[in-house]
GROMACS .gro file of C-alpha atoms in nm:
model
  188
    1MET     CA    1 -10.314 -18.202  -2.793
    2GLN     CA    2 -10.612 -18.349  -2.979
    3ASN     CA    3 -10.637 -18.031  -3.193
    4LYS     CA    4 -10.269 -18.066  -3.287
    5MET     CA    5 -10.324 -18.430  -3.386
    6MET     CA    6 -10.629 -18.327  -3.592
    7THR     CA    7 -10.425 -18.061  -3.772
    8ARG     CA    8 -10.144 -18.309  -3.840
    9SER     CA    9 -10.400 -18.559  -3.970
   10ARG     CA   10 -10.550 -18.298  -4.202
   11MET     CA   11 -10.206 -18.197  -4.324
   12PHE     CA   12 -10.117 -18.562  -4.387
   13PHE     CA   13 -10.436 -18.597  -4.594
   14PHE     CA   14 -10.361 -18.276  -4.787
   15VAL     CA   15 -10.003 -18.388  -4.860
   16GLN     CA   16 -10.129 -18.725  -4.985
   17LEU     CA   17 -10.388 -18.546  -5.199
   18LEU     CA   18 -10.110 -18.337  -5.355
   19THR     CA   19  -9.912 -18.653  -5.428
   20PHE     CA   20 -10.211 -18.837  -5.580
   21SER     CA   21 -10.313 -18.530  -5.784
   22ARG     CA   22 -10.023 -18.584  -6.024
   23LEU     CA   23 -10.194 -18.885  -6.182
   24PRO     CA   24 -10.522 -18.719  -6.286
   25LEU     CA   25 -10.332 -18.404  -6.384
   26ALA     CA   26 -10.103 -18.609  -6.611
   27ILE     CA   27 -10.404 -18.782  -6.767
   28ILE     CA   28 -10.566 -18.444  -6.829
   29PHE     CA   29 -10.239 -18.322  -6.984
   30GLY     CA   30 -10.231 -18.623  -7.218
   31ALA     CA   31 -10.593 -18.592  -7.323
   32VAL     CA   32 -10.564 -18.218  -7.389
   33LEU     CA   33 -10.239 -18.251  -7.582
   34ILE     CA   34 -10.381 -18.526  -7.804
   35LEU     CA   35 -10.724 -18.370  -7.857
   36LEU     CA   36 -10.601 -18.013  -7.903
   37GLU     CA   37 -10.257 -18.097  -8.046
   38ASN     CA   38 -10.192 -17.788  -8.256
   39ALA     CA   39 -10.424 -17.544  -8.084
   40THR     CA   40 -10.287 -17.255  -7.881
   41ILE     CA   41 -10.545 -17.317  -7.609
   42GLY     CA   42 -10.432 -17.680  -7.587
   43PHE     CA   43 -10.069 -17.584  -7.533
   44ALA     CA   44 -10.173 -17.320  -7.279
   45LEU     CA   45 -10.383 -17.571  -7.082
   46CYS     CA   46 -10.098 -17.824  -7.099
   47LEU     CA   47  -9.853 -17.565  -6.968
   48VAL     CA   48 -10.076 -17.482  -6.671
   49THR     CA   49 -10.124 -17.854  -6.602
   50LEU     CA   50  -9.747 -17.920  -6.612
   51ILE     CA   51  -9.683 -17.636  -6.370
   52MET     CA   52  -9.946 -17.780  -6.135
   53ILE     CA   53  -9.783 -18.125  -6.157
   54GLU     CA   54  -9.438 -17.987  -6.075
   55LEU     CA   55  -9.568 -17.763  -5.795
   56SER     CA   56  -9.746 -18.060  -5.636
   57ASP     CA   57  -9.418 -18.252  -5.643
   58VAL     CA   58  -9.228 -17.973  -5.470
   59LEU     CA   59  -9.502 -17.888  -5.221
   60ASP     CA   60  -9.590 -18.239  -5.102
   61GLY     CA   61  -9.237 -18.314  -4.984
   62MET     CA   62  -9.180 -17.970  -4.838
   63LEU     CA   63  -9.510 -17.970  -4.648
   64SER     CA   64  -9.472 -18.324  -4.517
   65ARG     CA   65  -9.128 -18.244  -4.374
   66ARG     CA   66  -9.234 -17.908  -4.228
   67THR     CA   67  -9.544 -18.044  -4.060
   68GLY     CA   68  -9.400 -18.375  -3.945
   69SER     CA   69  -9.639 -18.574  -4.162
   70VAL     CA   70  -9.366 -18.776  -4.336
   71SER     CA   71  -9.465 -19.141  -4.369
   72LYS     CA   72  -9.323 -19.463  -4.512
   73GLY     CA   73  -9.622 -19.485  -4.743
   74GLY     CA   74  -9.566 -19.133  -4.868
   75ALA     CA   75  -9.199 -19.209  -4.927
   76ILE     CA   76  -9.305 -19.495  -5.155
   77LEU     CA   77  -9.603 -19.329  -5.324
   78ASP     CA   78  -9.428 -18.999  -5.404
   79PRO     CA   79  -9.170 -19.148  -5.643
   80PHE     CA   80  -9.437 -19.378  -5.787
   81PHE     CA   81  -9.665 -19.087  -5.878
   82ASP     CA   82  -9.364 -18.887  -6.001
   83SER     CA   83  -9.270 -19.171  -6.236
   84VAL     CA   84  -9.618 -19.248  -6.362
   85SER     CA   85  -9.714 -18.885  -6.418
   86ARG     CA   86  -9.391 -18.806  -6.603
   87LEU     CA   87  -9.424 -19.122  -6.813
   88ILE     CA   88  -9.775 -19.018  -6.916
   89VAL     CA   89  -9.654 -18.666  -6.997
   90TYR     CA   90  -9.355 -18.781  -7.202
   91ALA     CA   91  -9.537 -19.068  -7.374
   92THR     CA   92  -9.800 -18.820  -7.488
   93MET     CA   93  -9.534 -18.573  -7.598
   94ALA     CA   94  -9.365 -18.852  -7.795
   95TYR     CA   95  -9.701 -18.948  -7.949
   96VAL     CA   96  -9.749 -18.595  -8.086
   97GLY     CA   97  -9.385 -18.564  -8.192
   98LEU     CA   98  -9.252 -18.319  -7.933
   99VAL     CA   99  -8.986 -18.561  -7.803
  100LEU     CA  100  -8.818 -18.875  -7.929
  101ALA     CA  101  -9.007 -19.197  -7.853
  102LEU     CA  102  -8.687 -19.314  -7.684
  103VAL     CA  103  -8.743 -19.063  -7.399
  104PRO     CA  104  -9.037 -19.238  -7.226
  105LEU     CA  105  -8.873 -19.576  -7.294
  106ILE     CA  106  -8.550 -19.474  -7.116
  107MET     CA  107  -8.756 -19.316  -6.838
  108ALA     CA  108  -8.949 -19.641  -6.783
  109LEU     CA  109  -8.631 -19.852  -6.791
  110ARG     CA  110  -8.463 -19.618  -6.545
  111ASP     CA  111  -8.757 -19.624  -6.305
  112ILE     CA  112  -8.782 -20.004  -6.310
  113THR     CA  113  -8.406 -20.036  -6.263
  114VAL     CA  114  -8.407 -19.792  -5.972
  115ALA     CA  115  -8.701 -19.970  -5.807
  116TYR     CA  116  -8.511 -20.300  -5.813
  117ALA     CA  117  -8.186 -20.135  -5.704
  118ARG     CA  118  -8.373 -19.986  -5.407
  119MET     CA  119  -8.512 -20.329  -5.315
  120PHE     CA  120  -8.159 -20.469  -5.323
  121LEU     CA  121  -8.037 -20.184  -5.100
  122ILE     CA  122  -8.320 -20.244  -4.852
  123MET     CA  123  -8.255 -20.620  -4.846
  124ASN     CA  124  -7.895 -20.541  -4.751
  125LYS     CA  125  -8.007 -20.290  -4.485
  126ARG     CA  126  -7.865 -19.991  -4.671
  127SER     CA  127  -8.014 -19.654  -4.749
  128ALA     CA  128  -8.254 -19.655  -5.043
  129SER     CA  129  -8.322 -19.282  -5.020
  130ALA     CA  130  -8.323 -19.056  -5.322
  131ARG     CA  131  -7.984 -18.973  -5.471
  132ILE     CA  132  -7.878 -18.631  -5.598
  133SER     CA  133  -7.884 -18.762  -5.955
  134GLY     CA  134  -8.247 -18.865  -5.902
  135LYS     CA  135  -8.332 -18.511  -5.792
  136MET     CA  136  -8.143 -18.369  -6.091
  137LYS     CA  137  -8.327 -18.608  -6.322
  138ALA     CA  138  -8.660 -18.484  -6.185
  139VAL     CA  139  -8.558 -18.121  -6.241
  140PHE     CA  140  -8.444 -18.188  -6.599
  141GLN     CA  141  -8.756 -18.390  -6.683
  142GLY     CA  142  -8.992 -18.135  -6.527
  143THR     CA  143  -8.816 -17.838  -6.684
  144GLY     CA  144  -8.782 -18.010  -7.022
  145SER     CA  145  -9.154 -18.075  -7.055
  146ILE     CA  146  -9.240 -17.720  -6.953
  147VAL     CA  147  -8.986 -17.569  -7.196
  148LEU     CA  148  -9.107 -17.778  -7.490
  149ILE     CA  149  -9.475 -17.703  -7.426
  150LEU     CA  150  -9.395 -17.333  -7.376
  151LEU     CA  151  -9.205 -17.327  -7.706
  152ALA     CA  152  -9.496 -17.502  -7.880
  153LEU     CA  153  -9.734 -17.246  -7.728
  154LEU     CA  154  -9.515 -16.967  -7.867
  155GLY     CA  155  -9.526 -17.130  -8.209
  156ASN     CA  156  -9.168 -17.252  -8.212
  157ARG     CA  157  -9.160 -17.604  -8.354
  158GLU     CA  158  -8.788 -17.625  -8.428
  159GLU     CA  159  -8.710 -17.995  -8.445
  160ILE     CA  160  -8.348 -17.942  -8.335
  161ILE     CA  161  -8.461 -17.798  -8.000
  162ASN     CA  162  -8.688 -18.099  -7.942
  163LEU     CA  163  -8.401 -18.333  -8.031
  164VAL     CA  164  -8.153 -18.159  -7.800
  165VAL     CA  165  -8.399 -18.157  -7.509
  166SER     CA  166  -8.482 -18.524  -7.578
  167TRP     CA  167  -8.116 -18.629  -7.573
  168VAL     CA  168  -8.037 -18.425  -7.261
  169ILE     CA  169  -8.328 -18.590  -7.078
  170ILE     CA  170  -8.220 -18.934  -7.202
  171GLY     CA  171  -7.864 -18.872  -7.081
  172VAL     CA  172  -7.954 -18.734  -6.738
  173THR     CA  173  -8.211 -19.011  -6.687
  174ALA     CA  174  -7.965 -19.287  -6.781
  175VAL     CA  175  -7.688 -19.145  -6.558
  176SER     CA  176  -7.933 -19.138  -6.267
  177ALA     CA  177  -8.001 -19.510  -6.309
  178PHE     CA  178  -7.630 -19.589  -6.297
  179GLU     CA  179  -7.587 -19.412  -5.963
  180TYR     CA  180  -7.855 -19.629  -5.801
  181VAL     CA  181  -7.720 -19.949  -5.955
  182ARG     CA  182  -7.366 -19.863  -5.842
  183ALA     CA  183  -7.493 -19.802  -5.487
  184ALA     CA  184  -7.684 -20.131  -5.488
  185PHE     CA  185  -7.383 -20.336  -5.594
  186SER     CA  186  -7.103 -20.151  -5.415
  187SER     CA  187  -6.940 -20.313  -5.112
  188GLU     CA  188  -7.018 -20.022  -4.875
   0.00000   0.00000   0.00000
């Protein structure tokens, strides 16, 4: 029994470590992209870092559910580190001209709006859990950053591709905010 509790405790620590890892990984991504902006090695390192960020996001939730180490703290910290890491990634990408500056702005507005909508839901004793549009937003944001860095690594700097990806991310992100706001103010 004690061994099982020790294993669960270790798994809980590992899952939290995966969650927290997104912040330093995003900072590393930003520093590398700025310092090695047009270097192939910089784009390659950024691509590896983005893949690590996205894998940590998938694995922390999956492992916590499989091992029974889900916690209220983890449920709060996971979306926080998702938001902060993606904001760092996209703000840096905007700084070097890979996405529109509007992308991280809309992302920040969406995340603040969703945080307050969730508080309103909780105050009214309603579910504040993630919505399908929030999951879709995460997939589009994660995939978009990887695609743009991969294209930069391959030498493709077509501005139209960056614009299309920027506007798709803006649209999906904005729609996600509306779903949470609608849920917070519906009469359900």
